[in-house]
mmCIF file of C-alpha atoms and ligand atoms in Angstrom:
data_model
loop_
_atom_site.group_PDB
_atom_site.id
_atom_site.type_symbol
_atom_site.label_atom_id
_atom_site.label_comp_id
_atom_site.label_asym_id
_atom_site.label_seq_id
_atom_site.Cartn_x
_atom_site.Cartn_y
_atom_site.Cartn_z
ATOM 1 C CA UNK G 1 91.188 117.839 136.614
ATOM 2 C CA UNK G 2 94.476 115.963 136.746
ATOM 3 C CA UNK G 3 94.833 114.183 140.087
ATOM 4 C CA UNK G 4 97.333 111.871 141.689
ATOM 5 C CA UNK G 5 95.928 108.955 143.626
ATOM 6 C CA UNK G 6 97.885 108.376 146.812
ATOM 7 C CA UNK G 7 98.410 104.807 147.922
ATOM 8 C CA UNK G 8 95.588 104.031 150.324
ATOM 9 C CA UNK G 9 94.432 100.625 149.172
ATOM 10 C CA UNK G 10 96.694 97.637 148.819
ATOM 11 C CA UNK G 11 96.367 96.434 145.250
ATOM 12 C CA UNK G 12 96.199 92.783 144.326
ATOM 13 C CA UNK G 13 99.556 91.087 143.927
ATOM 14 C CA UNK G 14 100.878 90.266 140.484
ATOM 15 C CA UNK G 15 103.305 87.609 139.522
ATOM 16 C CA UNK G 16 105.888 87.849 136.804
ATOM 17 C CA UNK G 17 107.841 85.116 135.208
ATOM 18 C CA UNK G 18 111.500 85.336 134.382
ATOM 19 C CA UNK G 19 112.548 85.893 130.806
ATOM 20 C CA UNK G 20 115.961 84.991 129.424
ATOM 21 C CA UNK G 21 118.119 82.498 131.234
ATOM 22 C CA UNK G 22 121.375 84.151 130.357
ATOM 23 C CA UNK G 23 122.262 87.490 131.847
ATOM 24 C CA UNK G 24 123.978 89.986 129.628
ATOM 25 C CA UNK G 25 126.026 91.528 132.458
ATOM 26 C CA UNK G 26 128.241 88.616 133.364
ATOM 27 C CA UNK G 27 131.347 90.393 134.639
ATOM 28 C CA UNK G 28 131.404 92.503 137.806
ATOM 29 C CA UNK G 29 130.093 96.022 137.333
ATOM 30 C CA UNK G 30 129.352 98.650 139.956
ATOM 31 C CA UNK G 31 126.393 101.029 139.754
ATOM 32 C CA UNK G 32 125.463 103.991 141.953
ATOM 33 C CA UNK G 33 121.943 105.360 142.357
ATOM 34 C CA UNK G 34 121.431 108.953 143.524
ATOM 35 C CA UNK G 35 118.617 109.292 146.058
ATOM 36 C CA UNK G 36 117.763 112.159 148.461
ATOM 37 C CA UNK G 37 118.032 112.840 152.182
ATOM 38 C CA UNK G 38 118.172 109.803 154.498
ATOM 39 C CA UNK G 39 114.688 110.564 155.886
ATOM 40 C CA UNK G 40 113.025 110.696 152.452
ATOM 41 C CA UNK G 41 111.371 108.089 150.247
ATOM 42 C CA UNK G 42 114.008 108.357 147.456
ATOM 43 C CA UNK G 43 116.515 106.782 149.821
ATOM 44 C CA UNK G 44 114.141 103.815 150.159
ATOM 45 C CA UNK G 45 113.595 103.687 146.366
ATOM 46 C CA UNK G 46 117.331 103.543 145.623
ATOM 47 C CA UNK G 47 118.089 101.006 148.316
ATOM 48 C CA UNK G 48 115.089 98.863 147.352
ATOM 49 C CA UNK G 49 116.294 98.779 143.740
ATOM 50 C CA UNK G 50 119.749 97.693 144.967
ATOM 51 C CA UNK G 51 118.159 95.042 147.152
ATOM 52 C CA UNK G 52 116.351 93.537 144.146
ATOM 53 C CA UNK G 53 119.488 93.725 142.007
ATOM 54 C CA UNK G 54 121.450 91.839 144.680
ATOM 55 C CA UNK G 55 118.599 89.355 145.184
ATOM 56 C CA UNK G 56 118.620 88.546 141.463
ATOM 57 C CA UNK G 57 122.409 88.234 141.544
ATOM 58 C CA UNK G 58 122.229 85.800 144.480
ATOM 59 C CA UNK G 59 119.400 83.738 142.987
ATOM 60 C CA UNK G 60 121.151 83.793 139.624
ATOM 61 C CA UNK G 61 124.246 82.270 141.205
ATOM 62 C CA UNK G 62 122.239 79.173 142.126
ATOM 63 C CA UNK G 63 120.061 79.000 138.996
ATOM 64 C CA UNK G 64 122.887 79.709 136.566
ATOM 65 C CA UNK G 65 121.500 83.072 135.418
ATOM 66 C CA UNK G 66 124.330 85.156 136.764
ATOM 67 C CA UNK G 67 124.750 88.886 136.567
ATOM 68 C CA UNK G 68 127.672 90.800 137.994
ATOM 69 C CA UNK G 69 125.970 94.020 139.073
ATOM 70 C CA UNK G 70 126.790 95.504 142.472
ATOM 71 C CA UNK G 71 124.741 98.437 143.567
ATOM 72 C CA UNK G 72 124.916 101.314 146.073
ATOM 73 C CA UNK G 73 122.357 104.035 146.763
ATOM 74 C CA UNK G 74 123.871 106.774 148.917
ATOM 75 C CA UNK G 75 121.888 109.723 150.248
ATOM 76 C CA UNK G 76 122.319 112.855 148.112
ATOM 77 C CA UNK G 77 121.016 116.415 147.717
ATOM 78 C CA UNK G 78 118.006 115.223 145.653
ATOM 79 C CA UNK G 79 116.551 115.457 142.125
ATOM 80 C CA UNK G 80 118.612 118.125 140.393
ATOM 81 C CA UNK G 81 121.798 117.029 142.104
ATOM 82 C CA UNK G 82 121.165 113.471 140.882
ATOM 83 C CA UNK G 83 120.494 114.490 137.276
ATOM 84 C CA UNK G 84 123.617 116.684 137.300
ATOM 85 C CA UNK G 85 125.754 113.811 138.597
ATOM 86 C CA UNK G 86 124.310 111.393 136.022
ATOM 87 C CA UNK G 87 125.244 113.967 133.367
ATOM 88 C CA UNK G 88 128.787 114.082 134.771
ATOM 89 C CA UNK G 89 128.979 110.280 134.657
ATOM 90 C CA UNK G 90 129.406 110.116 138.449
ATOM 91 C CA UNK G 91 126.092 108.298 138.980
ATOM 92 C CA UNK G 92 124.500 105.743 136.638
ATOM 93 C CA UNK G 93 120.959 106.120 137.947
ATOM 94 C CA UNK G 94 119.010 108.518 140.105
ATOM 95 C CA UNK G 95 115.582 109.307 141.446
ATOM 96 C CA UNK G 96 114.198 112.634 140.236
ATOM 97 C CA UNK G 97 110.935 114.536 140.298
ATOM 98 C CA UNK G 98 109.026 114.405 137.005
ATOM 99 C CA UNK G 99 109.204 118.212 136.686
ATOM 100 C CA UNK G 100 113.014 118.166 136.851
ATOM 101 C CA UNK G 101 113.257 115.221 134.480
ATOM 102 C CA UNK G 102 111.221 117.297 132.025
ATOM 103 C CA UNK G 103 113.215 120.500 132.468
ATOM 104 C CA UNK G 104 116.625 118.790 132.299
ATOM 105 C CA UNK G 105 115.728 116.969 129.089
ATOM 106 C CA UNK G 106 114.136 120.035 127.509
ATOM 107 C CA UNK G 107 116.640 122.619 128.743
ATOM 108 C CA UNK G 108 113.960 124.694 130.437
ATOM 109 C CA UNK G 109 113.578 126.396 133.841
ATOM 110 C CA UNK G 110 116.689 125.715 135.985
ATOM 111 C CA UNK G 111 118.171 123.722 133.089
ATOM 112 C CA UNK G 112 118.001 126.545 130.549
ATOM 113 C CA UNK G 113 121.307 126.637 128.664
ATOM 114 C CA UNK G 114 122.245 123.273 130.174
ATOM 115 C CA UNK G 115 119.969 120.890 128.244
ATOM 116 C CA UNK G 116 120.721 117.218 128.895
ATOM 117 C CA UNK G 117 119.728 115.284 125.744
ATOM 118 C CA UNK G 118 121.123 111.996 126.968
ATOM 119 C CA UNK G 119 118.872 111.847 130.033
ATOM 120 C CA UNK G 120 116.738 108.698 129.843
ATOM 121 C CA UNK G 121 113.594 107.698 131.719
ATOM 122 C CA UNK G 122 113.501 104.193 133.208
ATOM 123 C CA UNK G 123 110.230 104.030 135.150
ATOM 124 C CA UNK G 124 108.169 106.142 137.520
ATOM 125 C CA UNK G 125 107.532 105.307 141.128
ATOM 126 C CA UNK G 126 105.187 107.028 143.637
ATOM 127 C CA UNK G 127 103.337 110.375 143.525
ATOM 128 C CA UNK G 128 104.980 113.187 145.473
ATOM 129 C CA UNK G 129 102.785 116.073 146.590
ATOM 130 C CA UNK G 130 104.620 119.373 147.128
ATOM 131 C CA UNK G 131 103.953 119.930 150.829
ATOM 132 C CA UNK G 132 104.106 123.288 152.574
ATOM 133 C CA UNK G 133 104.050 122.790 156.341
ATOM 134 C CA UNK G 134 103.779 125.525 158.953
ATOM 135 C CA UNK G 135 104.793 125.319 162.603
ATOM 136 C CA UNK G 136 102.191 125.179 165.378
ATOM 137 C CA UNK G 137 102.814 128.727 166.626
ATOM 138 C CA UNK G 138 103.773 130.290 163.272
ATOM 139 C CA UNK G 139 100.348 131.816 162.634
ATOM 140 C CA UNK G 140 100.627 130.736 158.990
ATOM 141 C CA UNK G 141 97.356 129.634 157.362
ATOM 142 C CA UNK G 142 97.938 130.467 153.726
ATOM 143 C CA UNK G 143 100.758 131.261 151.290
ATOM 144 C CA UNK G 144 100.373 135.009 151.867
ATOM 145 C CA UNK G 145 101.089 134.517 155.576
ATOM 146 C CA UNK G 146 104.675 133.484 154.694
ATOM 147 C CA UNK G 147 105.529 137.190 154.309
ATOM 148 C CA UNK G 148 107.847 138.261 157.128
ATOM 149 C CA UNK G 149 108.417 134.669 158.316
ATOM 150 C CA UNK G 150 111.437 132.364 158.329
ATOM 151 C CA UNK G 151 110.879 129.916 155.499
ATOM 152 C CA UNK G 152 113.050 126.924 154.646
ATOM 153 C CA UNK G 153 113.248 126.890 150.846
ATOM 154 C CA UNK G 154 115.433 123.766 150.843
ATOM 155 C CA UNK G 155 118.982 122.885 149.893
ATOM 156 C CA UNK G 156 120.150 123.725 146.373
ATOM 157 C CA UNK G 157 119.948 120.546 144.250
ATOM 158 C CA UNK G 158 116.812 119.264 145.934
ATOM 159 C CA UNK G 159 113.609 118.894 143.989
ATOM 160 C CA UNK G 160 111.622 120.887 146.544
ATOM 161 C CA UNK G 161 114.049 123.826 146.252
ATOM 162 C CA UNK G 162 113.489 123.940 142.499
ATOM 163 C CA UNK G 163 109.716 123.545 142.739
ATOM 164 C CA UNK G 164 109.547 126.137 145.544
ATOM 165 C CA UNK G 165 111.369 128.601 143.275
ATOM 166 C CA UNK G 166 108.918 127.890 140.444
ATOM 167 C CA UNK G 167 105.969 128.418 142.803
ATOM 168 C CA UNK G 168 107.461 131.600 144.278
ATOM 169 C CA UNK G 169 107.924 133.024 140.795
ATOM 170 C CA UNK G 170 104.346 132.127 139.832
ATOM 171 C CA UNK G 171 103.064 133.718 143.063
ATOM 172 C CA UNK G 172 105.169 136.850 142.621
ATOM 173 C CA UNK G 173 106.967 136.139 145.922
ATOM 174 C CA UNK G 174 110.705 136.722 146.350
ATOM 175 C CA UNK G 175 113.020 135.669 149.168
ATOM 176 C CA UNK G 176 113.084 139.333 150.231
ATOM 177 C CA UNK G 177 109.420 138.976 151.222
ATOM 178 C CA UNK G 178 110.436 136.506 153.941
ATOM 179 C CA UNK G 179 112.156 137.504 157.176
ATOM 180 C CA UNK G 180 114.723 134.896 156.228
ATOM 181 C CA UNK G 181 115.014 132.082 153.677
ATOM 182 C CA UNK G 182 116.968 129.117 155.017
ATOM 183 C CA UNK G 183 118.503 126.317 152.934
ATOM 184 C CA UNK G 184 118.267 123.356 155.299
ATOM 185 C CA UNK G 185 118.204 119.831 153.881
ATOM 186 C CA UNK G 186 115.146 117.604 154.128
ATOM 187 C CA UNK G 187 116.630 115.787 157.122
ATOM 188 C CA UNK G 188 117.428 119.001 159.012
ATOM 189 C CA UNK G 189 114.259 120.962 158.397
ATOM 190 C CA UNK G 190 111.713 119.164 160.599
ATOM 191 C CA UNK G 191 113.905 119.537 163.688
ATOM 192 C CA UNK G 192 114.225 123.267 162.943
ATOM 193 C CA UNK G 193 110.444 123.570 162.459
ATOM 194 C CA UNK G 194 109.672 121.761 165.698
ATOM 195 C CA UNK G 195 112.251 123.862 167.585
ATOM 196 C CA UNK G 196 110.631 127.044 166.249
ATOM 197 C CA UNK G 197 113.822 128.043 164.394
ATOM 198 C CA UNK G 198 111.895 128.180 161.114
ATOM 199 C CA UNK G 199 108.186 128.968 160.623
ATOM 200 C CA UNK G 200 107.524 126.881 157.513
ATOM 201 C CA UNK G 201 109.156 124.172 155.425
ATOM 202 C CA UNK G 202 108.584 122.777 151.938
ATOM 203 C CA UNK G 203 109.082 119.143 150.962
ATOM 204 C CA UNK G 204 108.182 117.262 147.797
ATOM 205 C CA UNK G 205 107.961 113.740 149.146
ATOM 206 C CA UNK G 206 105.937 110.528 148.951
ATOM 207 C CA UNK G 207 103.083 109.839 151.376
ATOM 208 C CA UNK G 208 103.432 108.742 154.111
ATOM 209 C CA UNK G 209 106.830 110.001 155.189
ATOM 210 C CA UNK G 210 108.362 109.696 158.641
ATOM 211 C CA UNK G 211 109.769 113.232 158.726
ATOM 212 C CA UNK G 212 106.388 114.747 157.817
ATOM 213 C CA UNK G 213 104.792 112.547 160.488
ATOM 214 C CA UNK G 214 107.249 113.905 163.033
ATOM 215 C CA UNK G 215 106.173 117.471 162.117
ATOM 216 C CA UNK G 216 102.403 116.852 162.025
ATOM 217 C CA UNK G 217 101.982 114.280 164.795
ATOM 218 C CA UNK G 218 105.132 115.068 166.773
ATOM 219 C CA UNK G 219 104.972 118.856 167.125
ATOM 220 C CA UNK G 220 101.547 119.983 165.915
ATOM 221 C CA UNK G 221 102.590 121.443 162.562
ATOM 222 C CA UNK G 222 99.976 121.691 159.797
ATOM 223 C CA UNK G 223 99.727 121.588 156.008
ATOM 224 C CA UNK G 224 99.049 124.812 154.118
ATOM 225 C CA UNK G 225 96.773 124.272 151.104
ATOM 226 C CA UNK G 226 98.175 125.134 147.687
ATOM 227 C CA UNK G 227 95.144 125.189 145.411
ATOM 228 C CA UNK G 228 94.621 128.818 144.391
ATOM 229 C CA UNK G 229 94.325 130.040 140.813
ATOM 230 C CA UNK G 230 98.146 130.154 140.677
ATOM 231 C CA UNK G 231 98.520 126.416 141.332
ATOM 232 C CA UNK G 232 95.566 125.698 139.035
ATOM 233 C CA UNK G 233 97.438 127.569 136.300
ATOM 234 C CA UNK G 234 100.640 125.595 136.968
ATOM 235 C CA UNK G 235 98.763 122.293 136.785
ATOM 236 C CA UNK G 236 96.870 123.315 133.629
ATOM 237 C CA UNK G 237 100.009 124.516 131.836
ATOM 238 C CA UNK G 238 102.452 121.727 132.742
ATOM 239 C CA UNK G 239 102.059 118.011 131.966
ATOM 240 C CA UNK G 240 104.177 116.948 134.950
ATOM 241 C CA UNK G 241 101.998 118.560 137.645
ATOM 242 C CA UNK G 242 98.715 117.252 139.051
ATOM 243 C CA UNK G 243 96.648 117.987 142.151
ATOM 244 C CA UNK G 244 96.810 115.631 145.135
ATOM 245 C CA UNK G 245 94.828 115.440 148.355
ATOM 246 C CA UNK G 246 96.357 114.159 151.567
ATOM 247 C CA UNK G 247 93.223 113.057 153.436
ATOM 248 C CA UNK G 248 92.753 114.082 157.069
ATOM 249 C CA UNK G 249 93.640 111.518 159.736
ATOM 250 C CA UNK G 250 94.686 108.854 157.225
ATOM 251 C CA UNK G 251 98.463 108.962 157.056
ATOM 252 C CA UNK G 252 99.031 111.402 159.932
ATOM 253 C CA UNK G 253 96.628 110.929 162.815
ATOM 254 C CA UNK G 254 96.785 114.547 164.077
ATOM 255 C CA UNK G 255 95.987 115.989 160.634
ATOM 256 C CA UNK G 256 92.554 117.555 161.118
ATOM 257 C CA UNK G 257 91.691 118.671 157.581
ATOM 258 C CA UNK G 258 92.325 117.361 154.088
ATOM 259 C CA UNK G 259 95.386 118.991 152.542
ATOM 260 C CA UNK G 260 95.070 119.961 148.897
ATOM 261 C CA UNK G 261 98.205 120.685 146.935
ATOM 262 C CA UNK G 262 99.867 120.057 143.590
ATOM 263 C CA UNK G 263 102.584 117.523 142.993
ATOM 264 C CA UNK G 264 104.776 115.481 140.718
ATOM 265 C CA UNK G 265 105.819 111.850 140.256
ATOM 266 C CA UNK G 266 109.049 110.384 141.574
ATOM 267 C CA UNK G 267 110.858 108.898 138.575
ATOM 268 C CA UNK G 268 113.862 106.650 138.088
ATOM 269 C CA UNK G 269 116.260 107.993 135.466
ATOM 270 C CA UNK G 270 119.544 107.121 133.811
ATOM 271 C CA UNK G 271 121.716 108.143 130.884
ATOM 272 C CA UNK G 272 121.947 106.963 127.286
ATOM 273 C CA UNK G 273 125.645 106.473 128.151
ATOM 274 C CA UNK G 274 124.766 103.628 130.554
ATOM 275 C CA UNK G 275 124.711 100.341 128.630
ATOM 276 C CA UNK G 276 121.435 98.711 127.604
ATOM 277 C CA UNK G 277 122.510 95.501 129.354
ATOM 278 C CA UNK G 278 122.997 97.224 132.713
ATOM 279 C CA UNK G 279 119.664 99.063 132.516
ATOM 280 C CA UNK G 280 117.920 95.866 131.381
ATOM 281 C CA UNK G 281 119.246 93.946 134.413
ATOM 282 C CA UNK G 282 118.211 96.681 136.855
ATOM 283 C CA UNK G 283 114.723 96.976 135.359
ATOM 284 C CA UNK G 284 114.345 93.199 135.251
ATOM 285 C CA UNK G 285 115.379 92.894 138.921
ATOM 286 C CA UNK G 286 112.730 95.451 139.952
ATOM 287 C CA UNK G 287 109.830 94.088 137.902
ATOM 288 C CA UNK G 288 110.527 90.391 138.509
ATOM 289 C CA UNK G 289 110.337 91.221 142.228
ATOM 290 C CA UNK G 290 107.723 93.961 142.169
ATOM 291 C CA UNK G 291 105.566 92.381 144.879
ATOM 292 C CA UNK G 292 108.551 92.323 147.229
ATOM 293 C CA UNK G 293 109.541 95.823 146.168
ATOM 294 C CA UNK G 294 106.063 97.183 146.941
ATOM 295 C CA UNK G 295 106.301 95.931 150.517
ATOM 296 C CA UNK G 296 109.382 98.032 151.231
ATOM 297 C CA UNK G 297 107.517 101.335 151.646
ATOM 298 C CA UNK G 298 103.796 102.158 152.026
ATOM 299 C CA UNK G 299 104.135 104.828 149.286
ATOM 300 C CA UNK G 300 104.797 101.944 146.842
ATOM 301 C CA UNK G 301 101.511 100.123 147.548
ATOM 302 C CA UNK G 302 99.743 101.136 144.321
ATOM 303 C CA UNK G 303 102.656 100.647 141.941
ATOM 304 C CA UNK G 304 101.442 99.187 138.688
ATOM 305 C CA UNK G 305 103.763 98.284 135.777
ATOM 306 C CA UNK G 306 101.543 99.802 133.089
ATOM 307 C CA UNK G 307 101.598 103.166 134.842
ATOM 308 C CA UNK G 308 105.233 102.921 135.891
ATOM 309 C CA UNK G 309 106.383 102.719 132.285
ATOM 310 C CA UNK G 310 104.517 105.848 131.193
ATOM 311 C CA UNK G 311 103.308 108.133 134.038
ATOM 312 C CA UNK G 312 105.452 111.192 134.628
ATOM 313 C CA UNK G 313 108.064 110.266 132.027
ATOM 314 C CA UNK G 314 109.084 112.926 129.514
ATOM 315 C CA UNK G 315 112.630 111.949 128.526
ATOM 316 C CA UNK G 316 112.750 108.962 126.127
ATOM 317 C CA UNK G 317 112.742 105.539 127.770
ATOM 318 C CA UNK G 318 116.188 103.940 127.953
ATOM 319 C CA UNK G 319 116.630 101.249 125.271
ATOM 320 C CA UNK G 320 117.563 98.682 127.926
ATOM 321 C CA UNK G 321 114.252 99.336 129.714
ATOM 322 C CA UNK G 322 112.322 99.166 126.440
ATOM 323 C CA UNK G 323 113.839 95.737 125.763
ATOM 324 C CA UNK G 324 112.370 94.372 129.010
ATOM 325 C CA UNK G 325 108.992 96.129 128.609
ATOM 326 C CA UNK G 326 108.612 94.689 125.090
ATOM 327 C CA UNK G 327 109.525 91.198 126.294
ATOM 328 C CA UNK G 328 106.737 91.515 128.851
ATOM 329 C CA UNK G 329 104.275 92.667 126.184
ATOM 330 C CA UNK G 330 103.803 95.997 127.968
ATOM 331 C CA UNK G 331 104.901 97.907 124.867
ATOM 332 C CA UNK G 332 104.485 97.376 121.120
HETATM 333 N N1 LIG N 1 111.571 115.104 145.966
HETATM 334 C C1 LIG N 1 112.768 115.322 146.738
HETATM 335 C C2 LIG N 1 113.878 115.802 145.833
HETATM 336 O O1 LIG N 1 113.738 115.749 144.655
HETATM 337 C C3 LIG N 1 113.229 114.095 147.476
HETATM 338 C C4 LIG N 1 112.181 113.357 148.222
HETATM 339 C C5 LIG N 1 112.664 112.098 148.907
HETATM 340 O O2 LIG N 1 113.831 112.034 149.293
HETATM 341 O O3 LIG N 1 111.850 111.170 149.006
HETATM 342 O O4 LIG N 1 114.884 116.240 146.267
#
């Protein structure tokens, strides 16, 4: 069975040597990276990428290998919002769930009739289990218990909203089955859960995550397993899904039982319209500093270049990324 391995063991450090001495982006150029809510892991991914880009720019100024990239990674509505804004040319990069990368590139699911051929994969980052979390006094133990409850299905544009809709369709559940379906963002939903304003929330996010910790350890919420024949069918039929286990008491000390669910990979994407030189510099900044990058969030602990250039990627790799991966001997 396909399974994601969550980052529990620190992997041995790896060192990379610099390649060319001359940067191809010599004049000033500004790039924006779409992330997710400020309490998520995407926000850390985007800002960590910018940090490495600026580090390379600063070091380049003293070593003579200058590049002119300036980077910002604002919080956004999440995966589908990011891909849409990259398509519009408003963002140059974004973080997106592997399922939405697949659907946008192939024109399927939410992206039917709106196929985005120029979407390009850059690398993948951490696994993201789809997490259904029920409030302490909600009485919810399984998916079927959501009937008649207030369920936060997430803000439009977020990855979890899209994946929740896919799961609801597969389960034969409609919003009418709930007492109410709310559309709170990832940063609003835990407060609402802990205040008893909603009974359950859904979040596709890396492990560990502070907001999930606040729900589980802070107000006694619990995971609801998602491993029935419906999820098994989704995982079997779709290359971008795999099962993941969040082990009891490991990331969240009040979590009493292992949580079993399905999930996706967080991926870093761009557009064929973004120049090869810009993508090359961004990719180079990340991989030349991967050990530093990995220290910026515990969900990054197991990142490994060989997997990052293939896992969860369905759109073609950007040519600028391929240039760097070939230089490193990671690709033929
Ligand atoms: N997976 C979520 C989304 O696509 C974002 C998770 C995060 O911010 O870390 O919207």
